[in-house]
Tab-separated table of C-alpha atoms and ligand atoms in Angstrom:
chain	number	residue	atom	x	y	z
A	1	MET	CA	-37.699	15.182	-8.708
A	2	ALA	CA	-37.724	13.734	-12.188
A	3	ALA	CA	-41.246	15.014	-12.730
A	4	MET	CA	-40.181	18.477	-11.585
A	5	ALA	CA	-37.287	18.469	-14.003
A	6	THR	CA	-39.614	17.514	-16.828
A	7	VAL	CA	-41.997	20.308	-15.947
A	8	ALA	CA	-39.090	22.742	-15.796
A	9	LYS	CA	-37.909	21.602	-19.203
A	10	VAL	CA	-41.344	21.966	-20.728
A	11	VAL	CA	-41.732	25.427	-19.229
A	12	CYS	CA	-38.279	26.415	-20.398
A	13	CYS	CA	-38.840	25.332	-23.959
A	14	PHE	CA	-42.311	26.766	-24.187
A	15	VAL	CA	-40.914	30.138	-23.142
A	16	LEU	CA	-38.104	29.701	-25.639
A	17	VAL	CA	-40.490	29.108	-28.525
A	18	LEU	CA	-42.564	32.137	-27.575
A	19	GLY	CA	-39.363	34.122	-27.247
A	20	VAL	CA	-38.213	33.373	-30.768
A	21	ALA	CA	-41.489	34.625	-32.185
A	22	ASN	CA	-41.181	37.784	-30.098
A	23	GLY	CA	-37.715	38.926	-30.931
A	24	GLN	CA	-35.629	36.975	-28.449
A	25	GLY	CA	-31.998	38.071	-28.592
A	26	LEU	CA	-32.866	41.738	-28.931
A	27	LYS	CA	-32.182	44.155	-26.116
A	28	VAL	CA	-31.744	47.825	-25.490
A	29	GLY	CA	-28.029	48.613	-25.638
A	30	PHE	CA	-26.974	45.460	-27.519
A	31	TYR	CA	-23.810	47.212	-28.780
A	32	GLN	CA	-22.784	48.506	-25.342
A	33	ASN	CA	-19.566	46.467	-25.358
A	34	THR	CA	-18.905	45.987	-29.079
A	35	CYS	CA	-19.625	49.510	-30.328
A	36	PRO	CA	-20.577	51.690	-27.368
A	37	ASN	CA	-21.212	54.788	-29.457
A	38	ALA	CA	-23.291	53.057	-32.127
A	39	GLU	CA	-26.489	55.003	-31.452
A	40	ALA	CA	-24.631	58.292	-31.002
A	41	ILE	CA	-22.922	57.776	-34.364
A	42	VAL	CA	-26.307	57.220	-36.004
A	43	ASN	CA	-27.799	60.240	-34.204
A	44	ASP	CA	-24.926	62.454	-35.387
A	45	VAL	CA	-25.454	61.631	-39.037
A	46	MET	CA	-29.212	61.931	-38.702
A	47	ARG	CA	-29.061	65.318	-37.017
A	48	THR	CA	-27.144	66.619	-40.029
A	49	VAL	CA	-29.488	64.927	-42.499
A	50	PHE	CA	-32.670	66.205	-40.848
A	51	LYS	CA	-31.236	69.715	-40.618
A	52	GLU	CA	-30.865	69.617	-44.401
A	53	ALA	CA	-34.070	67.734	-45.179
A	54	LEU	CA	-36.627	67.094	-42.444
A	55	SER	CA	-38.957	65.800	-45.163
A	56	LEU	CA	-36.885	62.601	-45.156
A	57	ALA	CA	-38.302	61.732	-41.725
A	58	GLY	CA	-41.481	60.288	-43.292
A	59	PRO	CA	-39.806	58.058	-45.881
A	60	LEU	CA	-37.274	56.803	-43.316
A	61	LEU	CA	-39.935	55.907	-40.751
A	62	ARG	CA	-41.895	54.127	-43.456
A	63	MET	CA	-38.778	52.261	-44.610
A	64	HIS	CA	-38.471	50.433	-41.266
A	65	PHE	CA	-42.167	49.463	-41.460
A	66	HIS	CA	-41.796	48.101	-44.987
A	67	ASP	CA	-38.643	46.239	-43.997
A	68	CYS	CA	-40.307	44.564	-41.003
A	69	PHE	CA	-43.463	43.503	-42.845
A	70	VAL	CA	-41.580	41.666	-45.574
A	71	ARG	CA	-39.424	38.756	-44.234
A	72	GLY	CA	-39.058	40.509	-40.882
A	73	CYS	CA	-36.806	43.338	-39.765
A	74	GLU	CA	-33.652	42.146	-41.529
A	75	ALA	CA	-32.890	44.952	-43.981
A	76	SER	CA	-33.998	43.065	-47.083
A	77	ILE	CA	-35.628	46.318	-48.198
A	78	LEU	CA	-32.167	47.795	-48.697
A	79	LEU	CA	-30.766	45.202	-51.093
A	80	ASN	CA	-30.362	46.328	-54.672
A	81	SER	CA	-31.832	44.114	-57.358
A	82	SER	CA	-29.453	42.298	-59.572
A	83	THR	CA	-32.257	41.790	-62.100
A	84	ASN	CA	-34.923	44.234	-60.887
A	85	THR	CA	-36.619	41.721	-58.667
A	86	ALA	CA	-35.796	43.032	-55.194
A	87	GLU	CA	-38.280	44.613	-52.787
A	88	LYS	CA	-36.840	48.018	-53.650
A	89	ASP	CA	-38.177	47.693	-57.166
A	90	SER	CA	-41.758	46.829	-56.313
A	91	PRO	CA	-44.615	49.298	-56.873
A	92	PRO	CA	-45.255	50.034	-53.173
A	93	ASN	CA	-41.682	51.379	-52.933
A	94	LEU	CA	-42.767	54.327	-55.043
A	95	SER	CA	-42.166	56.855	-52.325
A	96	LEU	CA	-39.391	55.139	-50.435
A	97	ARG	CA	-36.556	57.605	-50.393
A	98	GLY	CA	-33.492	57.988	-48.255
A	99	TYR	CA	-31.513	54.887	-49.176
A	100	GLN	CA	-28.399	57.059	-49.510
A	101	VAL	CA	-28.929	58.292	-45.960
A	102	ILE	CA	-28.743	54.714	-44.708
A	103	ASP	CA	-25.543	54.254	-46.716
A	104	ARG	CA	-24.109	57.371	-45.047
A	105	VAL	CA	-24.965	56.077	-41.577
A	106	LYS	CA	-23.505	52.674	-42.404
A	107	ALA	CA	-20.255	54.211	-43.662
A	108	ALA	CA	-19.894	56.218	-40.436
A	109	LEU	CA	-20.440	53.065	-38.359
A	110	GLU	CA	-18.052	50.931	-40.422
A	111	LYS	CA	-15.322	53.520	-39.845
A	112	LYS	CA	-15.607	53.232	-36.059
A	113	CYS	CA	-16.828	49.648	-35.604
A	114	PRO	CA	-16.259	47.594	-38.752
A	115	GLY	CA	-18.591	44.639	-39.245
A	116	ILE	CA	-20.497	45.130	-35.990
A	117	VAL	CA	-23.759	47.004	-36.503
A	118	SER	CA	-26.449	45.474	-38.724
A	119	CYS	CA	-28.349	47.385	-41.376
A	120	ALA	CA	-31.590	46.133	-39.810
A	121	ASP	CA	-30.663	47.866	-36.531
A	122	ILE	CA	-29.704	51.017	-38.426
A	123	LEU	CA	-33.237	51.152	-39.877
A	124	ALA	CA	-34.779	50.765	-36.418
A	125	ILE	CA	-32.601	53.486	-34.853
A	126	VAL	CA	-33.082	55.852	-37.800
A	127	ALA	CA	-36.873	55.396	-37.586
A	128	ARG	CA	-36.761	56.418	-33.903
A	129	ASP	CA	-34.569	59.404	-34.730
A	130	ALA	CA	-37.095	60.420	-37.416
A	131	VAL	CA	-39.883	60.400	-34.831
A	132	VAL	CA	-37.820	62.457	-32.382
A	133	ALA	CA	-36.638	64.918	-35.083
A	134	THR	CA	-40.270	65.700	-35.903
A	135	GLY	CA	-41.172	66.288	-32.259
A	136	GLY	CA	-42.355	62.822	-31.267
A	137	LYS	CA	-41.481	61.255	-27.943
A	138	PHE	CA	-38.133	59.491	-27.494
A	139	TYR	CA	-38.297	55.732	-27.003
A	140	ASN	CA	-35.604	53.126	-26.483
A	141	VAL	CA	-34.822	50.918	-29.463
A	142	GLU	CA	-33.979	47.281	-28.983
A	143	THR	CA	-30.979	46.174	-31.048
A	144	GLY	CA	-29.229	42.915	-31.891
A	145	ARG	CA	-30.870	42.194	-35.247
A	146	ARG	CA	-28.795	40.607	-37.967
A	147	ASP	CA	-29.228	41.068	-41.682
A	148	GLY	CA	-30.830	38.682	-44.144
A	149	ASN	CA	-29.500	38.125	-47.628
A	150	VAL	CA	-32.657	37.623	-49.697
A	151	SER	CA	-35.000	40.234	-51.146
A	152	SER	CA	-37.985	39.390	-53.288
A	153	LEU	CA	-40.302	41.741	-55.127
A	154	THR	CA	-43.231	39.340	-55.127
A	155	GLU	CA	-43.191	39.090	-51.330
A	156	THR	CA	-43.978	42.793	-50.999
A	157	LEU	CA	-47.224	42.328	-52.869
A	158	THR	CA	-48.520	39.738	-50.428
A	159	ASN	CA	-47.130	41.244	-47.206
A	160	LEU	CA	-47.672	44.976	-47.566
A	161	LEU	CA	-51.226	46.093	-47.048
A	162	PRO	CA	-52.794	48.261	-49.744
A	163	PRO	CA	-54.272	51.690	-48.893
A	164	THR	CA	-57.636	50.314	-50.033
A	165	ALA	CA	-57.668	47.684	-47.262
A	166	ASN	CA	-60.726	47.428	-45.020
A	167	ILE	CA	-60.524	46.896	-41.261
A	168	THR	CA	-60.826	43.103	-41.500
A	169	THR	CA	-57.861	42.887	-43.855
A	170	LEU	CA	-55.818	45.318	-41.762
A	171	ILE	CA	-56.391	43.455	-38.507
A	172	ALA	CA	-55.610	40.117	-40.156
A	173	GLY	CA	-52.481	41.544	-41.789
A	174	PHE	CA	-51.149	42.912	-38.507
A	175	ASN	CA	-52.166	39.765	-36.661
A	176	ALA	CA	-50.171	37.671	-39.126
A	177	LYS	CA	-47.101	39.626	-37.990
A	178	GLY	CA	-47.903	39.168	-34.306
A	179	LEU	CA	-49.247	42.704	-33.921
A	180	SER	CA	-52.460	43.636	-32.112
A	181	VAL	CA	-55.432	45.783	-33.026
A	182	LYS	CA	-53.979	48.437	-30.743
A	183	ASP	CA	-50.637	48.266	-32.583
A	184	LEU	CA	-52.569	48.801	-35.815
A	185	VAL	CA	-54.238	52.002	-34.718
A	186	VAL	CA	-51.190	53.349	-32.881
A	187	LEU	CA	-48.788	52.714	-35.765
A	188	SER	CA	-51.249	54.151	-38.283
A	189	GLY	CA	-50.633	57.360	-36.345
A	190	GLY	CA	-47.278	57.395	-38.164
A	191	HIS	CA	-49.238	59.012	-40.985
A	192	THR	CA	-49.034	62.230	-38.992
A	193	ILE	CA	-45.790	62.904	-40.858
A	194	GLY	CA	-44.940	62.672	-44.517
A	195	THR	CA	-46.572	62.849	-47.875
A	196	SER	CA	-48.476	60.620	-50.252
A	197	HIS	CA	-48.597	60.416	-54.009
A	198	CYS	CA	-52.011	61.295	-55.434
A	199	SER	CA	-52.074	57.859	-57.049
A	200	SER	CA	-52.267	56.211	-53.611
A	201	PHE	CA	-55.771	57.610	-52.972
A	202	SER	CA	-57.127	59.096	-56.221
A	203	ASN	CA	-59.465	56.112	-56.593
A	204	ARG	CA	-61.440	57.817	-53.821
A	205	LEU	CA	-61.686	61.087	-55.759
A	206	TYR	CA	-62.569	59.869	-59.214
A	207	ASN	CA	-64.897	57.091	-60.327
A	208	PHE	CA	-65.014	55.445	-56.880
A	209	THR	CA	-67.914	53.130	-57.740
A	210	GLY	CA	-67.681	53.427	-61.527
A	211	LYS	CA	-70.173	56.298	-61.743
A	212	ASN	CA	-67.601	59.098	-61.964
A	213	ASP	CA	-68.181	59.646	-58.275
A	214	ALA	CA	-66.041	60.271	-55.194
A	215	ASP	CA	-65.989	58.099	-52.081
A	216	PRO	CA	-69.201	59.213	-50.341
A	217	SER	CA	-67.641	58.599	-46.948
A	218	MET	CA	-64.975	61.285	-47.479
A	219	ASP	CA	-65.811	64.848	-46.450
A	220	PRO	CA	-67.062	66.371	-49.750
A	221	ASN	CA	-65.246	69.634	-49.052
A	222	TYR	CA	-62.011	67.742	-48.629
A	223	VAL	CA	-62.679	65.853	-51.859
A	224	LYS	CA	-62.870	69.233	-53.607
A	225	VAL	CA	-59.574	70.380	-52.104
A	226	LEU	CA	-57.817	67.156	-53.045
A	227	LYS	CA	-59.198	67.176	-56.608
A	228	LYS	CA	-57.565	70.554	-57.124
A	229	ARG	CA	-54.200	69.088	-56.120
A	230	CYS	CA	-54.634	65.740	-57.830
A	231	LYS	CA	-55.810	65.575	-61.419
A	232	ILE	CA	-56.953	62.245	-62.878
A	233	ASN	CA	-54.032	59.818	-63.333
A	234	ASP	CA	-51.541	62.111	-61.637
A	235	GLN	CA	-48.580	59.882	-60.747
A	236	THR	CA	-46.150	62.462	-59.410
A	237	THR	CA	-47.774	65.073	-57.164
A	238	LEU	CA	-47.196	64.735	-53.429
A	239	VAL	CA	-49.854	65.688	-50.911
A	240	GLU	CA	-49.219	66.251	-47.205
A	241	MET	CA	-51.026	63.577	-45.256
A	242	ASP	CA	-51.535	65.860	-42.277
A	243	PRO	CA	-51.760	69.255	-44.018
A	244	GLY	CA	-50.006	72.043	-42.191
A	245	SER	CA	-48.135	69.765	-39.805
A	246	PHE	CA	-46.669	67.043	-41.977
A	247	LYS	CA	-43.274	67.557	-40.358
A	248	THR	CA	-44.675	67.423	-36.845
A	249	PHE	CA	-45.242	64.173	-35.019
A	250	ASP	CA	-48.550	65.008	-33.357
A	251	ILE	CA	-52.020	63.433	-33.169
A	252	LYS	CA	-53.650	65.688	-35.757
A	253	TYR	CA	-53.934	62.829	-38.220
A	254	PHE	CA	-56.241	61.005	-35.796
A	255	THR	CA	-58.408	64.117	-35.650
A	256	LEU	CA	-58.481	64.258	-39.452
A	257	ILE	CA	-59.672	60.645	-39.558
A	258	THR	CA	-62.554	61.442	-37.207
A	259	LYS	CA	-63.487	64.316	-39.533
A	260	ARG	CA	-63.429	61.966	-42.559
A	261	ARG	CA	-60.404	63.704	-43.959
A	262	ALA	CA	-58.028	60.761	-44.058
A	263	LEU	CA	-56.352	60.115	-47.388
A	264	PHE	CA	-56.570	56.331	-47.378
A	265	THR	CA	-59.453	53.940	-46.992
A	266	SER	CA	-57.118	52.016	-44.665
A	267	ASP	CA	-57.025	55.008	-42.316
A	268	GLU	CA	-60.740	55.708	-42.463
A	269	ALA	CA	-61.350	52.008	-41.858
A	270	LEU	CA	-60.060	52.564	-38.310
A	271	LEU	CA	-63.491	54.057	-37.590
A	272	ASN	CA	-65.074	50.700	-38.424
A	273	ASN	CA	-63.833	48.814	-35.363
A	274	SER	CA	-64.804	49.681	-31.817
A	275	VAL	CA	-61.261	49.382	-30.403
A	276	THR	CA	-59.514	51.419	-33.078
A	277	LYS	CA	-62.294	53.983	-33.193
A	278	ALA	CA	-62.296	54.438	-29.414
A	279	TYR	CA	-58.514	54.899	-29.425
A	280	LEU	CA	-58.296	57.539	-32.106
A	281	THR	CA	-61.342	59.410	-30.842
A	282	ALA	CA	-59.958	59.492	-27.296
A	283	GLN	CA	-56.455	60.540	-28.387
A	284	SER	CA	-57.743	63.324	-30.592
A	285	LYS	CA	-59.897	64.596	-27.726
A	286	ASN	CA	-57.254	64.426	-24.994
A	287	GLY	CA	-54.406	65.856	-27.063
A	288	GLY	CA	-52.713	62.485	-27.467
A	289	SER	CA	-51.977	61.946	-23.786
A	290	THR	CA	-50.675	58.403	-24.234
A	291	PHE	CA	-49.892	58.357	-27.970
A	292	GLY	CA	-46.181	59.153	-27.525
A	293	ASP	CA	-45.608	56.239	-25.144
A	294	ASP	CA	-47.935	53.927	-27.067
A	295	PHE	CA	-46.044	54.610	-30.277
A	296	GLY	CA	-42.748	53.600	-28.652
A	297	VAL	CA	-44.270	50.329	-27.403
A	298	SER	CA	-45.834	49.483	-30.770
A	299	MET	CA	-42.618	50.334	-32.615
A	300	MET	CA	-40.822	47.910	-30.303
A	301	ASN	CA	-43.403	45.238	-31.152
A	302	MET	CA	-43.042	45.939	-34.871
A	303	GLY	CA	-39.246	45.928	-34.561
A	304	ARG	CA	-39.382	42.350	-33.258
A	305	ILE	CA	-41.083	40.847	-36.308
A	306	SER	CA	-39.209	37.714	-37.467
A	307	VAL	CA	-35.816	39.083	-36.510
A	308	ILE	CA	-32.622	37.138	-37.151
A	309	THR	CA	-30.402	37.095	-34.055
A	310	GLY	CA	-27.453	35.307	-32.468
A	311	SER	CA	-25.033	33.845	-34.971
A	312	ALA	CA	-27.597	33.438	-37.771
A	313	GLY	CA	-27.706	35.841	-40.698
A	314	HIS	CA	-25.081	38.405	-41.541
A	315	ILE	CA	-23.709	41.840	-40.782
A	316	ARG	CA	-23.572	43.514	-44.175
A	317	LYS	CA	-20.637	45.788	-44.947
A	318	PHE	CA	-22.735	47.791	-47.405
A	319	CYS	CA	-26.466	47.878	-46.799
A	320	TYR	CA	-27.361	47.695	-50.489
A	321	LYS	CA	-25.531	44.439	-51.187
A	322	ASN	CA	-24.594	41.123	-49.656
A	323	ASN	CA	-21.023	40.684	-48.467
B	1	HEM	C1	-51.767	50.006	-41.752
B	1	HEM	C2	-51.355	49.827	-42.977
B	1	HEM	C3	-50.684	50.896	-43.775
B	1	HEM	C4	-51.004	51.241	-45.045
B	1	HEM	C5	-52.066	50.611	-45.914
B	1	HEM	C6	-50.132	52.324	-45.413
B	1	HEM	C7	-50.130	52.941	-46.649
B	1	HEM	C8	-49.373	54.036	-46.988
B	1	HEM	C9	-49.395	54.693	-48.266
B	1	HEM	C10	-50.228	54.265	-49.471
B	1	HEM	C11	-48.561	55.758	-48.194
B	1	HEM	C12	-48.291	56.785	-49.291
B	1	HEM	C13	-47.176	56.339	-50.191
B	1	HEM	C14	-47.055	57.276	-51.362
B	1	HEM	O1	-47.947	57.253	-52.205
B	1	HEM	O2	-46.092	58.049	-51.443
B	1	HEM	C15	-48.004	55.772	-46.875
B	1	HEM	C16	-47.095	56.705	-46.423
B	1	HEM	C17	-46.502	56.650	-45.189
B	1	HEM	N1	-46.663	55.670	-44.243
B	1	HEM	FE1	-48.029	54.205	-44.258
B	1	HEM	N2	-49.315	52.621	-44.371
B	1	HEM	C18	-49.603	51.777	-43.348
B	1	HEM	C19	-48.969	51.711	-42.119
B	1	HEM	C20	-47.888	52.486	-41.765
B	1	HEM	C21	-47.067	52.280	-40.594
B	1	HEM	C22	-47.230	51.124	-39.613
B	1	HEM	C23	-46.133	53.267	-40.571
B	1	HEM	C24	-45.028	53.507	-39.582
B	1	HEM	C25	-45.145	53.332	-38.306
B	1	HEM	C26	-46.393	54.098	-41.733
B	1	HEM	C27	-45.695	55.238	-42.026
B	1	HEM	C28	-45.877	55.981	-43.179
B	1	HEM	C29	-45.200	57.252	-43.405
B	1	HEM	C30	-44.281	57.974	-42.445
B	1	HEM	C31	-45.588	57.662	-44.685
B	1	HEM	C32	-45.116	58.933	-45.420
B	1	HEM	C33	-43.953	58.568	-46.306
B	1	HEM	C34	-43.336	59.771	-47.024
B	1	HEM	O3	-43.375	60.886	-46.505
B	1	HEM	O4	-42.799	59.550	-48.121
B	1	HEM	N3	-47.441	53.584	-42.441
B	1	HEM	N4	-48.499	54.705	-46.158
B	2	NAG	C1	-27.774	50.475	-55.098
B	2	NAG	O1	-28.896	51.303	-54.892
B	2	NAG	C2	-28.577	52.589	-54.417
B	2	NAG	C3	-29.871	53.284	-54.132
B	2	NAG	O2	-30.668	52.494	-53.359
B	2	NAG	C4	-27.773	53.344	-55.452
B	2	NAG	O3	-27.442	54.615	-54.974
B	2	NAG	C5	-26.499	52.542	-55.740
B	2	NAG	O4	-25.820	53.147	-56.800
B	2	NAG	C6	-26.816	51.109	-56.074
B	2	NAG	N1	-25.549	50.408	-56.084
B	2	NAG	C7	-25.238	49.454	-56.935
B	2	NAG	C8	-23.873	48.853	-56.780
B	2	NAG	O5	-26.023	49.077	-57.775
B	3	NAG	C1	-62.555	43.278	-46.844
B	3	NAG	O1	-61.695	43.124	-47.947
B	3	NAG	C2	-61.510	41.780	-48.316
B	3	NAG	C3	-60.402	41.727	-49.366
B	3	NAG	O2	-60.620	42.673	-50.374
B	3	NAG	C4	-62.837	41.202	-48.786
B	3	NAG	O3	-62.679	39.855	-49.175
B	3	NAG	C5	-63.847	41.306	-47.661
B	3	NAG	O4	-65.118	40.895	-48.130
B	3	NAG	C6	-63.935	42.729	-47.138
B	3	NAG	N1	-64.735	42.735	-45.935
B	3	NAG	C7	-65.679	43.626	-45.703
B	3	NAG	C8	-66.387	43.509	-44.388
B	3	NAG	O5	-65.976	44.488	-46.510
B	4	NAG	C1	-65.399	54.726	-64.555
B	4	NAG	O1	-65.594	53.369	-64.228
B	4	NAG	C2	-66.425	52.689	-65.142
B	4	NAG	C3	-66.700	51.284	-64.591
B	4	NAG	O2	-65.519	50.669	-64.207
B	4	NAG	C4	-65.769	52.672	-66.505
B	4	NAG	O3	-66.603	52.024	-67.433
B	4	NAG	C5	-65.501	54.120	-66.942
B	4	NAG	O4	-64.785	54.124	-68.158
B	4	NAG	C6	-64.705	54.859	-65.896
B	4	NAG	N1	-64.612	56.264	-66.249
B	4	NAG	C7	-63.442	56.910	-66.318
B	4	NAG	C8	-63.507	58.364	-66.679
B	4	NAG	O5	-62.366	56.364	-66.133
B	5	NAG	C1	-67.117	50.921	-42.875
B	5	NAG	O1	-68.239	50.088	-42.749
B	5	NAG	C2	-69.358	50.505	-43.525
B	5	NAG	C3	-70.523	49.627	-43.162
B	5	NAG	O2	-70.164	48.270	-43.265
B	5	NAG	C4	-68.989	50.412	-44.999
B	5	NAG	O3	-70.027	50.871	-45.800
B	5	NAG	C5	-67.758	51.306	-45.241
B	5	NAG	O4	-67.332	51.132	-46.575
B	5	NAG	C6	-66.643	50.935	-44.299
B	5	NAG	N1	-65.591	51.922	-44.447
B	5	NAG	C7	-64.345	51.595	-44.655
B	5	NAG	C8	-63.403	52.733	-44.830
B	5	NAG	O5	-63.931	50.443	-44.728
B	6	NAG	C1	-27.626	33.524	-47.654
B	6	NAG	O1	-26.942	33.121	-46.504
B	6	NAG	C2	-27.010	31.724	-46.236
B	6	NAG	C3	-26.303	31.452	-44.936
B	6	NAG	O2	-26.866	32.214	-43.924
B	6	NAG	C4	-26.392	30.973	-47.385
B	6	NAG	O3	-26.548	29.579	-47.177
B	6	NAG	C5	-27.065	31.363	-48.694
B	6	NAG	O4	-26.406	30.772	-49.772
B	6	NAG	C6	-27.068	32.864	-48.876
B	6	NAG	N1	-27.880	33.222	-50.046
B	6	NAG	C7	-27.547	34.207	-50.863
B	6	NAG	C8	-28.513	34.493	-51.963
B	6	NAG	O5	-26.517	34.851	-50.740
B	7	NAG	C1	-35.738	53.946	-54.980
B	7	NAG	C2	-36.085	52.792	-55.848
B	7	NAG	O1	-35.408	51.791	-55.868
B	7	NAG	N1	-37.181	52.935	-56.588
B	7	NAG	C3	-37.674	51.917	-57.490
B	7	NAG	C4	-39.070	51.478	-57.078
B	7	NAG	O2	-39.643	50.611	-58.010
B	7	NAG	C5	-39.781	51.151	-59.290
B	7	NAG	C6	-40.487	50.115	-60.125
B	7	NAG	O3	-41.740	49.864	-59.605
B	7	NAG	C7	-38.388	51.502	-59.842
B	7	NAG	O4	-38.528	52.098	-61.114
B	7	NAG	C8	-37.695	52.470	-58.893
B	7	NAG	O5	-36.384	52.708	-59.333
């Protein structure tokens, strides 16, 4: 009997430890009793926002990703700097837009359910709504995250992967967050919507190896097209990542990668691993038969990264500052 109890205890605690690393405390419908309309309130605001500006879908999806990769999904990305040292003010934030949208959603929630819904959960729900607004498949979002109260610029530099990353670095970076090689390729499909600044890939157009050359692995015709849009040292021009359908959540970006027309080395690098290559080749051939469902699963995995749950952390009243 005693031995059984010990085994049970060991099993229990082993599961518990695994659970913490995998987002224990999160569940679909966390606010069912405390704020039953929480998701509907978010959806309402977002429907209005996307009607006015569907181009915010990209930045808002990316915002959840950047939040989760730095300190976990705890809304640190939203905190304003007091002395310009918050995540918001780091170079990779260059294209993050839509902070005011989050403030609008938060204000609507505070009116109906004061102090209940975390900013971290708002980011996760808004990211899903961005996918759906652009024609992607609906997926359930787990909620129950609580907000952190620390935001550090320097942490973005070590946790966010650069667009120049090779496949080894990408896999290691995702692995460090508990995400698989499949999650990497599936989530990279998020690049099917949105835009990029020329500066995020112009190293591939100009002087790639120091001989005033372009990246030889990029389709030379595409290099020509991009050079017309992006002059040397252009810091402001935006380019559609999936030209012609940058507001449509489809699998065309995977097809572009297979044609060597991806903007980033980090996207093209997905051809350099058998698992990622097989996935994007298959999806682009079969019209993305499982991409919609896969994306929902991988977003759930990403949304579990180092979450704060239970009575730890905070529920911010304003997403841009601590209470
Ligand atoms: C795998 C590593 C990744 C790298 C290296 C990367 C890099 C980048 C870069 C450099 C940009 C362009 C930023 C700019 O210059 O404006 C970008 C845009 C974007 N990324 Fe990623 N990304 C990665 C993964 C992801 C993931 C996991 C998601 C979401 C699931 C995502 C969603 C987006 C979206 C939607 C945009 C467009 C943003 C807009 O329209 O402003 N990315 N990414
Ligand atoms: C915080 O940042 C947001 C944009 O992210 C800005 O609109 C707002 O004015 C800032 N608020 C304060 C109190 O600094
Ligand atoms: C990948 O990039 C890392 C970091 O820049 C580098 O150390 C490594 O040698 C690269 N690996 C390959 C296979 O190119
Ligand atoms: C190209 O790169 C080389 C080697 O880094 C450098 O010496 C040269 O000045 C660069 N050319 C331009 C036009 O930036
Ligand atoms: C893919 O691997 C090849 C061979 O190792 C290498 O030359 C190329 O730079 C890699 N491409 C990317 C985008 O990492
Ligand atoms: C953050 O919250 C913790 C309690 O969860 C508190 O001990 C700490 O002082 C807070 N830090 C800041 C910067 O507000
Ligand atoms: C929206 C936002 O906060 N953007 C900031 C990003 O970081 C740069 C500095 O790298 C700031 O100048 C921006 O204000």
